[in-house]
Short mmCIF file of C-alpha atoms in Angstrom, two decimals:
data_model
loop_
_atom_site.label_atom_id
_atom_site.label_comp_id
_atom_site.label_asym_id
_atom_site.label_seq_id
_atom_site.Cartn_x
_atom_site.Cartn_y
_atom_site.Cartn_z
CA MET A 831 43.46 -89.92 42.78
CA GLU A 832 45.59 -93.09 43.74
CA GLU A 833 43.76 -96.13 44.63
CA SER A 834 45.90 -96.37 49.19
CA GLU A 835 44.05 -92.69 49.42
CA ILE A 836 40.11 -94.34 48.00
CA ARG A 837 40.28 -97.20 50.24
CA SER A 838 41.48 -94.78 52.87
CA ARG A 839 37.85 -92.58 51.91
CA ALA A 840 35.19 -95.33 51.09
CA ASP A 841 34.69 -94.48 54.70
CA PRO A 842 37.33 -92.66 57.22
CA GLY A 843 35.11 -94.22 59.69
CA GLN A 844 35.71 -97.88 58.70
CA SER A 845 38.04 -100.91 58.48
CA MET A 846 39.34 -101.37 55.67
CA PRO A 847 37.52 -105.47 54.83
CA GLY A 848 39.02 -108.23 56.88
CA ARG A 849 40.61 -106.30 59.42
CA HIS A 850 38.04 -106.53 61.87
CA THR A 851 38.48 -110.00 62.44
CA ARG A 852 41.49 -109.62 62.80
CA ASP A 853 41.79 -106.82 65.24
CA SER A 854 38.66 -108.64 67.01
CA SER A 855 41.58 -111.07 68.31
CA THR A 856 44.32 -109.66 70.39
CA GLN A 857 47.38 -112.36 70.69
CA THR A 858 45.01 -115.18 69.60
CA ASP A 859 43.84 -116.35 65.90
CA SER A 860 40.20 -117.50 67.16
CA ARG A 861 37.54 -114.63 66.13
CA LEU A 862 35.18 -115.28 69.23
CA GLN A 863 34.37 -113.01 71.19
CA GLY A 864 35.08 -113.69 74.82
CA HIS A 865 35.75 -111.49 76.60
CA GLY A 866 34.96 -108.27 77.32
CA PRO A 867 35.20 -104.35 75.11
CA ARG A 868 38.88 -103.37 74.21
CA LEU A 869 40.65 -101.06 72.02
CA SER A 870 41.57 -102.47 68.06
CA LYS A 871 45.06 -102.10 67.16
CA VAL A 872 44.44 -99.26 65.06
CA ASN A 873 43.09 -96.80 67.14
CA LEU A 874 45.37 -97.72 70.38
CA PHE A 875 48.32 -97.12 68.20
CA THR A 876 46.36 -93.76 67.16
CA LEU A 877 45.56 -93.14 70.96
CA LEU A 878 49.41 -93.77 72.03
CA SER A 879 50.62 -91.37 68.57
CA LEU A 880 48.60 -88.84 70.63
CA TRP A 881 49.56 -89.16 73.44
CA MET A 882 52.71 -88.50 72.20
CA GLU A 883 52.52 -85.66 70.25
CA LEU A 884 51.25 -84.85 74.40
CA PHE A 885 54.75 -85.58 75.40
CA PRO A 886 55.70 -83.28 78.73
CA GLN A 887 57.99 -81.34 76.61
CA GLU A 888 60.68 -78.05 78.49
CA GLN A 889 59.65 -75.97 76.23
CA PRO A 890 56.35 -76.52 75.35
CA GLU A 891 55.39 -75.48 71.53
CA ASP A 892 52.74 -71.81 70.90
CA ASP A 893 50.31 -73.05 69.08
CA GLY A 894 49.62 -69.77 67.82
CA HIS A 895 52.21 -68.57 66.70
CA ASN A 896 54.99 -72.10 65.83
CA GLU A 897 54.83 -72.93 62.20
CA ILE A 898 55.88 -75.88 62.95
CA ARG A 899 53.54 -77.91 65.21
CA GLY A 900 54.70 -81.60 67.20
CA MET A 901 53.88 -84.35 67.02
CA GLY A 902 53.24 -87.99 67.55
CA LEU A 903 54.94 -91.27 66.35
CA VAL A 904 54.54 -95.31 67.00
CA VAL A 905 56.66 -97.62 65.77
CA VAL A 906 54.87 -101.02 64.71
CA ARG A 907 56.17 -104.01 63.01
CA ASP A 908 54.33 -107.12 63.62
CA SER A 909 51.40 -105.77 65.70
CA LYS A 910 54.37 -104.64 68.07
CA VAL A 911 55.17 -101.33 68.57
CA VAL A 912 59.32 -100.77 68.76
CA GLY A 913 59.37 -96.83 68.24
CA LEU A 914 57.56 -94.13 70.83
CA HIS A 915 58.70 -90.74 69.67
CA CYS A 916 57.34 -87.28 69.60
CA SER A 917 59.10 -83.74 67.60
CA GLY A 918 61.90 -82.48 70.39
CA PRO A 919 63.52 -79.16 69.49
CA GLU A 920 65.36 -79.69 67.26
CA LEU A 921 64.23 -82.93 65.59
CA HIS A 922 61.03 -84.19 64.13
CA ALA A 923 59.38 -87.25 65.71
CA GLY A 924 60.01 -88.62 61.50
CA GLN A 925 63.87 -87.60 62.28
CA ALA A 926 64.12 -89.04 65.47
CA ALA A 927 62.75 -92.78 64.25
CA ILE A 928 64.57 -92.90 60.84
CA ILE A 929 67.98 -92.22 63.38
CA GLN A 930 67.03 -94.58 65.67
CA HIS A 931 65.39 -96.85 63.39
CA GLY A 932 67.50 -96.21 60.00
CA ALA A 933 66.83 -98.81 57.48
CA GLY A 934 65.61 -101.82 60.75
CA LEU A 935 61.84 -99.13 59.27
CA ALA A 936 61.82 -101.40 56.52
CA ASP A 937 58.23 -103.03 56.57
CA CYS A 938 56.70 -101.24 59.55
CA GLN A 939 54.15 -99.90 59.87
CA LEU A 940 53.43 -95.80 61.28
CA TYR A 941 50.88 -94.04 62.99
CA PHE A 942 51.73 -90.33 63.04
CA SER A 943 49.73 -88.04 65.20
CA ARG A 944 48.99 -85.42 62.36
CA ARG A 945 50.51 -85.96 59.02
CA PRO A 946 53.90 -85.22 58.01
CA CYS A 947 56.45 -82.42 56.38
CA ALA A 948 57.78 -82.91 53.64
CA THR A 949 61.49 -82.88 54.52
CA CYS A 950 60.09 -86.83 56.98
CA LEU A 951 57.14 -88.10 54.63
CA LYS A 952 60.18 -88.44 51.42
CA MET A 953 63.25 -89.79 53.78
CA ILE A 954 60.42 -92.89 55.43
CA ILE A 955 59.38 -93.48 52.14
CA ASN A 956 62.89 -94.46 51.31
CA ALA A 957 63.44 -96.15 54.82
CA GLY A 958 60.94 -99.07 52.39
CA VAL A 959 57.85 -98.54 55.01
CA SER A 960 55.16 -100.44 54.45
CA GLN A 961 51.93 -98.08 55.63
CA ILE A 962 51.71 -94.45 57.34
CA SER A 963 48.50 -93.67 59.27
CA PHE A 964 47.54 -89.68 59.97
CA TRP A 965 45.22 -87.68 61.66
CA PRO A 966 43.92 -85.70 58.54
CA GLY A 967 43.94 -82.44 61.25
CA ASP A 968 46.48 -79.57 61.40
CA PRO A 969 49.14 -81.33 59.77
CA GLU A 970 53.47 -80.62 60.58
CA VAL A 971 53.91 -77.34 58.67
CA SER A 972 50.46 -76.13 59.93
CA MET A 973 47.67 -74.27 57.91
CA LEU A 974 46.02 -72.90 61.06
CA ARG A 975 47.48 -69.59 59.62
CA SER A 976 45.68 -69.94 56.39
CA ALA A 977 42.68 -71.25 57.20
CA SER A 978 41.23 -68.75 59.36
CA ALA A 979 43.04 -65.93 56.99
CA ASN A 980 41.01 -67.39 54.77
CA HIS A 981 37.76 -68.02 56.44
CA SER A 982 36.35 -65.20 54.50
CA ASN A 983 37.01 -66.60 51.10
CA SER A 984 36.39 -71.07 52.00
CA HIS A 985 36.28 -71.20 48.21
CA SER A 986 39.91 -69.52 47.44
CA ARG A 987 42.56 -72.03 46.86
CA SER A 988 45.49 -69.38 45.82
CA PRO A 989 48.98 -70.04 48.02
CA PRO A 990 48.62 -67.97 51.14
CA ASP A 991 51.45 -65.37 51.87
CA GLY A 992 54.77 -66.18 54.51
CA ILE A 993 53.79 -69.14 56.80
CA THR A 994 50.27 -70.21 54.17
CA GLU A 995 52.96 -69.84 51.59
CA ASP A 996 55.38 -72.67 52.71
CA ALA A 997 52.29 -75.30 54.42
CA ALA A 998 50.95 -75.29 50.26
CA LEU A 999 54.34 -75.97 48.80
CA ASP A 1000 54.25 -78.47 51.71
CA ALA A 1001 51.38 -79.65 50.80
CA VAL A 1002 52.09 -80.34 47.29
CA ALA A 1003 54.87 -81.85 47.54
CA THR A 1004 53.84 -84.27 50.24
CA GLU A 1005 50.84 -85.09 47.26
CA LYS A 1006 53.51 -85.37 45.00
CA LEU A 1007 55.32 -87.67 47.64
CA LYS A 1008 52.19 -90.06 48.27
CA SER A 1009 50.99 -89.95 44.32
CA ASN A 1010 54.51 -92.00 43.52
CA SER A 1011 54.82 -94.06 46.52
CA ARG A 1012 55.18 -97.66 47.86
CA PRO A 1013 53.64 -97.55 51.49
CA HIS A 1014 50.21 -97.14 51.64
CA ILE A 1015 49.61 -93.66 52.79
CA CYS A 1016 46.23 -93.34 54.07
CA VAL A 1017 43.95 -92.16 57.27
CA LEU A 1018 43.02 -95.87 59.87
CA LEU A 1019 40.09 -94.57 62.27
CA GLN A 1020 38.18 -97.03 63.25
CA PRO A 1021 34.22 -96.54 65.72
CA LEU A 1022 34.61 -97.48 68.78
CA ALA A 1023 33.87 -101.22 69.83
CA PRO A 1024 29.58 -100.84 71.76
CA GLY A 1025 30.29 -100.34 75.12
CA LEU A 1026 34.18 -99.06 75.34
CA ALA A 1027 33.33 -95.74 76.31
CA GLN A 1028 31.92 -96.35 79.33
CA PHE A 1029 33.80 -99.67 80.29
CA VAL A 1030 36.91 -97.22 80.14
CA ASP A 1031 35.01 -94.60 81.95
CA GLU A 1032 34.33 -97.63 84.98
CA THR A 1033 37.24 -98.79 85.06
CA SER A 1034 39.42 -95.63 85.13
CA ARG A 1035 37.35 -94.37 87.60
CA GLU A 1036 38.23 -98.29 90.27
CA CYS A 1037 41.79 -97.78 88.49
CA ASP A 1038 44.71 -99.68 91.92
CA PHE A 1039 45.70 -95.09 91.01
CA MET A 1040 42.10 -94.19 92.96
CA GLU A 1041 41.47 -97.05 95.00
CA ARG A 1042 44.66 -95.29 96.17
CA VAL A 1043 43.50 -92.05 97.03
CA THR A 1044 40.48 -93.14 98.04
CA ASP A 1045 41.93 -95.11 100.96
CA ASP A 1046 43.99 -92.65 101.52
CA GLU A 1047 40.73 -89.64 101.69
CA PRO A 1048 38.38 -91.74 102.53
CA GLY A 1049 35.50 -88.70 103.27
CA LEU A 1050 36.70 -88.09 99.17
CA ASN A 1051 34.06 -87.64 96.79
CA LYS A 1052 35.81 -90.15 94.24
CA GLU A 1053 33.26 -89.20 91.64
CA GLU A 1054 34.26 -85.16 91.70
CA LEU A 1055 37.48 -85.07 92.18
CA PHE A 1056 37.73 -88.32 89.16
CA ASN A 1057 35.01 -85.81 86.67
CA ARG A 1058 36.51 -82.76 87.70
CA GLU A 1059 38.98 -84.15 85.59
CA ARG A 1060 38.16 -86.14 82.34
CA VAL A 1061 36.34 -82.78 81.76
CA ARG A 1062 39.16 -80.57 82.49
CA HIS A 1063 41.61 -83.18 79.49
CA LEU A 1064 38.44 -83.24 77.48
CA LYS A 1065 38.78 -79.74 77.20
CA ASP A 1066 43.12 -79.25 77.03
CA PHE A 1067 43.19 -82.67 74.68
CA SER A 1068 39.69 -81.55 71.78
CA ARG A 1069 41.73 -77.69 71.62
CA HIS A 1070 45.01 -79.36 71.41
CA LEU A 1071 44.83 -82.34 69.10
CA LEU A 1072 40.39 -81.50 67.01
CA VAL A 1073 40.08 -78.13 64.85
CA ARG A 1074 38.31 -75.79 66.57
CA THR A 1075 35.29 -75.98 63.92
CA SER A 1076 33.58 -78.19 62.10
CA GLN A 1077 34.69 -75.05 58.53
CA LEU A 1078 38.01 -74.75 60.30
CA HIS A 1079 39.09 -77.93 59.52
CA ARG A 1080 37.11 -78.14 55.98
CA GLU A 1081 39.43 -75.57 54.70
CA ILE A 1082 42.85 -77.30 56.41
CA LEU A 1083 41.17 -80.58 53.96
CA THR A 1084 40.80 -77.99 51.20
CA HIS A 1085 44.48 -76.96 51.64
CA MET A 1086 46.26 -80.34 52.14
CA GLY A 1087 44.18 -81.11 49.27
CA LEU A 1088 41.99 -83.90 50.22
CA GLU A 1089 38.55 -82.34 49.33
CA ASN A 1090 36.74 -85.61 49.54
CA PHE A 1091 37.15 -86.42 53.23
CA CYS A 1092 35.03 -83.14 53.45
CA VAL A 1093 31.89 -84.94 51.69
CA GLU A 1094 29.80 -86.27 54.04
CA PRO A 1095 29.39 -88.51 55.65
CA TYR A 1096 33.25 -89.45 55.79
CA PHE A 1097 33.87 -85.87 57.90
CA SER A 1098 31.51 -86.23 60.42
CA ASN A 1099 32.46 -89.68 60.58
CA LEU A 1100 36.14 -88.57 60.71
CA ARG A 1101 35.52 -85.93 63.23
CA ASN A 1102 33.28 -88.44 65.80
CA ASN A 1103 35.62 -91.64 65.81
CA MET A 1104 38.81 -88.94 65.81
CA ARG A 1105 36.29 -87.35 69.34
CA GLU A 1106 35.33 -90.53 70.65
CA LEU A 1107 39.44 -91.09 70.65
CA VAL A 1108 39.75 -87.61 73.10
CA GLU A 1109 37.18 -88.12 74.91
CA VAL A 1110 38.85 -92.38 76.21
CA LEU A 1111 41.83 -90.54 76.11
CA ALA A 1112 40.86 -87.79 78.98
CA ALA A 1113 39.49 -90.90 81.46
CA VAL A 1114 42.19 -92.29 81.22
CA ALA A 1115 44.30 -89.36 82.49
CA ALA A 1116 41.31 -88.40 84.39
CA GLY A 1117 42.12 -92.63 86.58
CA VAL A 1118 45.94 -90.89 87.31
CA PRO A 1119 45.29 -87.68 89.03
CA GLN A 1120 47.62 -84.82 89.95
CA GLN A 1121 46.55 -83.17 92.74
CA HIS A 1122 48.44 -84.61 96.32
CA TYR A 1123 49.99 -87.93 94.57
CA GLY A 1124 52.93 -88.50 92.60
CA PHE A 1125 55.69 -91.31 92.49
CA TYR A 1126 58.03 -91.58 95.11
CA ARG A 1127 61.45 -92.84 95.87
CA GLU A 1128 60.13 -95.95 98.42
CA GLN A 1129 62.21 -95.61 101.44
CA HIS A 1130 65.11 -98.52 101.85
CA SER A 1131 63.36 -100.10 98.15
CA THR A 1132 68.01 -100.43 97.37
CA PRO A 1133 70.13 -100.50 100.84
CA GLU A 1134 73.00 -98.72 101.40
CA PRO A 1135 75.85 -99.34 99.93
CA SER A 1136 78.45 -101.16 102.37
CA PRO A 1137 82.19 -101.65 102.49
CA ALA A 1138 81.85 -105.39 100.80
CA THR A 1139 78.44 -104.49 98.81
CA THR A 1140 80.45 -103.77 94.38
CA LYS A 1141 78.72 -101.23 92.25
CA THR A 1142 77.68 -103.97 90.11
CA SER A 1143 74.52 -104.86 92.46
CA LEU A 1144 73.84 -101.22 92.38
CA PRO A 1145 71.10 -100.29 89.79
CA PRO A 1146 73.21 -97.85 87.65
CA ARG A 1147 73.03 -94.23 88.63
CA HIS A 1148 68.96 -92.30 88.53
CA GLU A 1149 69.00 -88.95 87.98
CA GLY A 1150 65.26 -88.96 88.41
CA LEU A 1151 62.67 -88.20 86.16
CA SER A 1152 60.16 -85.34 86.81
CA GLN A 1153 56.53 -86.48 88.05
CA GLU A 1154 55.17 -85.08 84.51
CA VAL A 1155 56.85 -87.57 82.69
CA VAL A 1156 57.44 -90.51 84.66
CA ARG A 1157 52.60 -89.63 84.64
CA HIS A 1158 53.00 -89.76 80.84
CA CYS A 1159 54.58 -93.01 80.87
CA ILE A 1160 52.16 -94.49 82.88
CA ILE A 1161 49.48 -93.66 81.41
CA GLN A 1162 51.22 -94.81 78.04
CA ALA A 1163 50.82 -98.69 79.75
CA ARG A 1164 47.10 -97.40 80.57
CA LEU A 1165 46.71 -97.59 77.10
CA LEU A 1166 48.06 -100.66 76.49
CA ALA A 1167 45.55 -101.73 79.39
CA TYR A 1168 42.34 -101.73 77.26
CA ARG A 1169 44.14 -104.17 74.87
CA THR A 1170 43.74 -107.21 76.82
CA GLU A 1171 42.51 -110.10 76.58
CA ASP A 1172 41.96 -111.11 80.35
CA PRO A 1173 37.86 -111.14 80.84
CA LYS A 1174 38.77 -108.85 84.47
CA VAL A 1175 42.09 -107.97 85.08
CA GLY A 1176 43.46 -105.19 82.15
CA VAL A 1177 47.40 -104.31 83.04
CA GLY A 1178 49.71 -102.53 80.62
CA ALA A 1179 53.73 -102.02 81.28
CA VAL A 1180 55.27 -99.90 79.32
CA ILE A 1181 59.62 -100.09 79.87
CA TRP A 1182 62.12 -96.95 78.93
CA ALA A 1183 65.80 -96.65 79.43
CA LYS A 1184 67.60 -93.79 79.74
CA GLY A 1185 70.70 -92.54 76.94
CA PRO A 1186 74.35 -91.25 78.96
CA SER A 1187 73.18 -87.69 76.85
CA ALA A 1188 69.76 -86.69 75.80
CA GLY A 1189 69.13 -86.39 72.03
CA SER A 1190 67.78 -83.02 69.80
CA ASP A 1191 64.02 -85.22 69.63
CA GLY A 1192 60.39 -84.93 72.07
CA THR A 1193 61.89 -87.85 74.45
CA GLY A 1194 65.27 -86.63 75.56
CA CYS A 1195 67.40 -89.63 76.94
CA LEU A 1196 64.53 -91.35 77.15
CA TYR A 1197 64.30 -94.72 74.70
CA LEU A 1198 61.30 -97.15 74.69
CA VAL A 1199 63.45 -101.40 74.96
CA GLY A 1200 58.81 -102.68 74.87
CA CYS A 1201 55.75 -102.80 75.50
CA GLY A 1202 52.49 -104.99 76.09
CA TYR A 1203 49.41 -105.97 77.74
CA ASN A 1204 48.36 -109.18 79.72
CA ALA A 1205 46.84 -111.78 76.93
CA TYR A 1206 46.46 -115.58 75.98
CA PRO A 1207 49.69 -116.44 74.09
CA ALA A 1208 50.25 -115.69 70.91
CA GLY A 1209 48.86 -117.44 67.79
CA SER A 1210 47.00 -119.66 70.26
CA GLN A 1211 43.10 -120.47 70.15
CA TYR A 1212 41.37 -117.31 72.73
CA ALA A 1213 38.68 -119.72 73.03
CA GLU A 1214 39.97 -123.15 74.58
CA TYR A 1215 41.18 -121.27 77.33
CA PRO A 1216 39.55 -121.56 80.51
CA GLN A 1217 37.61 -117.36 81.85
CA MET A 1218 36.67 -118.88 85.45
CA ASP A 1219 37.44 -116.10 88.02
CA ASN A 1220 39.02 -116.50 91.07
CA LYS A 1221 35.24 -117.09 92.39
CA GLN A 1222 35.47 -120.56 91.10
CA GLU A 1223 36.61 -123.21 93.64
CA ASP A 1224 38.06 -125.14 90.35
CA ARG A 1225 41.40 -124.28 90.39
CA GLN A 1226 42.20 -125.80 87.01
CA ARG A 1227 39.33 -124.01 85.67
CA ARG A 1228 41.22 -120.83 86.04
CA LYS A 1229 42.97 -118.83 83.66
CA TYR A 1230 46.27 -117.82 85.91
CA ARG A 1231 48.75 -120.49 84.12
CA TYR A 1232 47.70 -119.92 80.67
CA ILE A 1233 47.54 -116.01 80.47
CA ILE A 1234 51.06 -113.64 79.54
CA HIS A 1235 51.60 -110.33 81.86
CA ALA A 1236 52.15 -107.23 80.47
CA GLU A 1237 55.88 -107.71 81.42
CA GLN A 1238 56.44 -110.61 80.03
CA ASN A 1239 55.15 -109.22 76.46
CA ALA A 1240 56.77 -105.91 77.51
CA LEU A 1241 60.28 -108.83 77.86
CA THR A 1242 59.36 -110.43 75.21
CA PHE A 1243 59.10 -108.65 72.08
CA ARG A 1244 61.26 -105.76 73.66
CA SER A 1245 62.74 -103.26 70.54
CA ARG A 1246 66.20 -103.04 71.89
CA HIS A 1247 68.71 -104.82 74.98
CA ILE A 1248 68.74 -104.04 78.23
CA LYS A 1249 72.63 -101.70 78.41
CA PRO A 1250 73.80 -102.76 82.18
CA ASP A 1251 74.56 -98.99 82.80
CA GLU A 1252 71.89 -97.82 82.18
CA PRO A 1253 69.43 -97.28 83.97
CA THR A 1254 66.30 -99.43 82.11
CA MET A 1255 62.39 -97.99 83.90
CA LEU A 1256 59.77 -100.30 83.88
CA PHE A 1257 56.67 -98.71 84.50
CA VAL A 1258 53.20 -101.04 84.89
CA THR A 1259 49.75 -99.96 85.98
CA LYS A 1260 49.91 -102.91 88.77
CA CYS A 1261 51.94 -104.54 91.99
CA PRO A 1262 54.70 -106.62 89.79
CA CYS A 1263 53.52 -110.60 91.30
CA ASP A 1264 55.55 -113.09 92.04
CA GLU A 1265 55.68 -114.54 88.50
CA CYS A 1266 57.06 -111.28 87.17
CA ILE A 1267 59.71 -111.39 90.12
CA PRO A 1268 62.28 -112.98 88.60
CA LEU A 1269 61.92 -112.06 85.43
CA ILE A 1270 61.79 -108.31 86.06
CA ARG A 1271 65.51 -108.28 88.07
CA GLY A 1272 67.10 -111.50 86.34
CA ALA A 1273 66.02 -108.53 82.49
CA GLY A 1274 67.90 -105.78 84.60
CA ILE A 1275 65.64 -103.79 85.45
CA THR A 1276 66.90 -100.81 87.74
CA HIS A 1277 63.60 -99.50 88.62
CA ILE A 1278 60.30 -99.77 88.56
CA TYR A 1279 56.80 -97.26 88.92
CA THR A 1280 54.09 -99.16 89.85
CA THR A 1281 51.57 -99.14 92.12
CA ASP A 1282 51.05 -101.67 95.40
CA GLN A 1283 47.78 -101.77 96.70
CA ASP A 1284 47.65 -106.03 95.93
CA ARG A 1285 51.63 -105.90 97.89
CA ASP A 1286 52.44 -108.71 100.18
CA LYS A 1287 48.23 -110.08 99.21
CA ASP A 1288 48.53 -113.64 98.77
CA LYS A 1289 45.57 -114.48 95.97
CA GLY A 1290 45.84 -118.49 95.14
CA ASP A 1291 46.72 -118.73 92.36
CA ILE A 1292 48.50 -115.06 92.34
CA SER A 1293 50.10 -113.68 94.82
CA TYR A 1294 53.05 -110.44 95.45
CA LEU A 1295 54.98 -111.29 98.43
CA ARG A 1296 58.30 -110.71 97.02
CA PHE A 1297 58.24 -107.91 95.40
CA SER A 1298 58.82 -106.15 99.13
CA SER A 1299 61.40 -108.33 99.42
CA LEU A 1300 62.92 -107.74 96.31
CA LYS A 1301 67.30 -106.06 96.27
CA ASN A 1302 69.02 -103.10 93.84
CA ILE A 1303 65.69 -101.93 92.08
CA SER A 1304 64.39 -99.14 92.58
CA LYS A 1305 61.00 -98.96 93.70
CA PHE A 1306 58.65 -95.41 92.36
CA ILE A 1307 55.72 -95.92 94.48
CA TRP A 1308 52.50 -94.49 93.63
CA GLN A 1309 51.06 -92.02 97.04
CA ARG A 1310 50.19 -88.22 97.83
CA SER A 1311 53.66 -85.87 97.62
CA PRO A 1312 56.32 -86.17 101.27
CA SER A 1313 54.14 -82.23 101.98
CA GLY A 1314 50.97 -84.15 101.57
CA CYS A 1315 50.87 -86.75 103.49
CA SER A 1316 49.59 -86.90 106.94
CA ALA A 1317 49.92 -88.87 110.34
CA SER A 1318 46.72 -90.31 110.32
CA SER A 1319 46.88 -91.79 106.66
CA PRO A 1320 46.33 -95.13 106.87
CA HIS A 1321 50.27 -95.47 104.17
CA ARG A 1322 53.11 -95.23 105.15
CA ALA A 1323 55.19 -92.40 103.56
CA ASN A 1324 57.55 -94.60 101.94
CA GLY A 1325 54.15 -96.94 100.61
CA CYS A 1326 54.53 -99.25 102.03
CA VAL A 1327 51.43 -101.93 102.92
CA GLY A 1328 51.97 -104.72 105.78
CA LYS A 1329 51.11 -107.82 104.88
CA HIS A 1330 46.93 -109.41 103.76
CA SER A 1331 45.72 -112.52 103.92
CA ARG A 1332 42.66 -113.60 102.22
CA GLN A 1333 40.87 -112.46 104.97
CA ALA A 1334 42.25 -108.87 105.50
CA GLU A 1335 42.03 -109.05 102.23
CA GLN A 1336 38.20 -109.97 101.83
CA GLU A 1337 37.08 -107.54 104.67
CA SER A 1338 39.89 -105.01 102.93
CA HIS A 1339 37.58 -104.98 99.71
CA SER A 1340 33.97 -104.80 101.46
CA THR A 1341 35.71 -101.16 102.81
CA LYS A 1342 36.16 -99.85 99.03
CA LYS A 1343 32.02 -100.60 98.35
CA LEU A 1344 31.08 -99.31 101.66
CA CYS A 1345 33.88 -95.85 100.67
CA THR A 1346 31.73 -96.36 97.15
CA ASN A 1347 27.95 -96.35 98.05
CA ARG A 1348 29.43 -92.70 100.74
CA SER A 1349 31.78 -91.40 98.16
CA HIS A 1350 28.53 -89.87 96.20
CA ASP A 1351 27.95 -87.26 100.40
CA SER A 1352 31.23 -87.34 100.42
CA PRO A 1353 32.45 -83.80 101.22
CA THR A 1354 34.27 -82.52 97.88
CA VAL A 1355 38.09 -82.73 98.15
CA SER A 1356 40.08 -79.59 98.90
#
């Protein structure tokens, strides 16, 4: 057995020595942990790969009859995400990464949602990547049929017929490639940080998207809505990402040549760690409910062209994205938010550009520009920064003048240039603040997808007064679908709300507390 496999199998649920210190901080170098629970880098990249596998497709794969399983892939360089890919009608995720990055994959780390096929693996190894991690469930060349067919004879290792034979041959080829390759090929899954699952659950219930739903419908039973969404997502994600039974999973691993993963307690740890990630993904997705809500263009966010208006002052033509794709991108941003160093508010941002023509991969016309979360400056000492929140009277001891915003990190560490002739879309989990608005405009962002819960608020150290006056950028606001809006809704159809003074903000916060307390006795949403 090769050294890389031995290292990864020492305990599939644990990280390698020395990794915890680097993962316990984000951008900073300090080993002190003053912030709340959050995702490790390994689990964040794994979650993003799992979520990319579920990228909305025009023709969803047939799990029961498709030999090739769709797959998600995250490309990481220097701990920064530089590529998000998924399988498409022609290209595998690994092939899409080769086409887009080429030799730029050298020294990158790749996180796959399942083990790649030999066709992709040989090109990826040849590109000079430093590490390949994958979830050892059903591989890209599916073995579900072979495992099911051999369920009555679990000790048989004879090559099966048809699709099963292809899967067996691919497994032999990938093992041979792995044993002769330079990259470290492994399984990197870690237990969640203590309290993280509960933290994700609680913050997803109270995020801006759920807050908007509650504001629009004060009588809504928010708890029941969230729980129903979470259970539904958990069922769907488990079916798609987890092998159905432990016995079936063992048989798949055996046919892949990964028998050592079947030894206890490694096998139980492996499945338990993945189950925890699937539960986190379900909770994050449930925080952006689909019922009657979506992202709709704000009226008058882009002025009507006049004879004096030049074409260059208007956003490039944008045919729009489906609600499923927009929601998928927002949940990417929400996952990133759980790597924050901000002890109070986590924010995530993802920037995608829309190319002139659709490729053959799963994202179609979309190309990742950059992504980020709010954190302190890279290479600095976390413990030296103030951690006081806005309840403290001493403004010098607050965080706001030191922390880098999610949008700022996404623009700083972008993986490709922003082209003026391409629609460039920012997906961010909170309304952009006044500090970020000039950057967004200057960078050439043409479309913003966000909430507007903080619009027109002035919080002293951080304000959101400039978002409403942002011109020549199309704004898509999370709100009730136009067909579902009622005259009694506290928000106008275009997603705008009036300016809020500090006193009004406090009153609104008190009202929200009352609504939350009443939610247990409120009727269920219809």
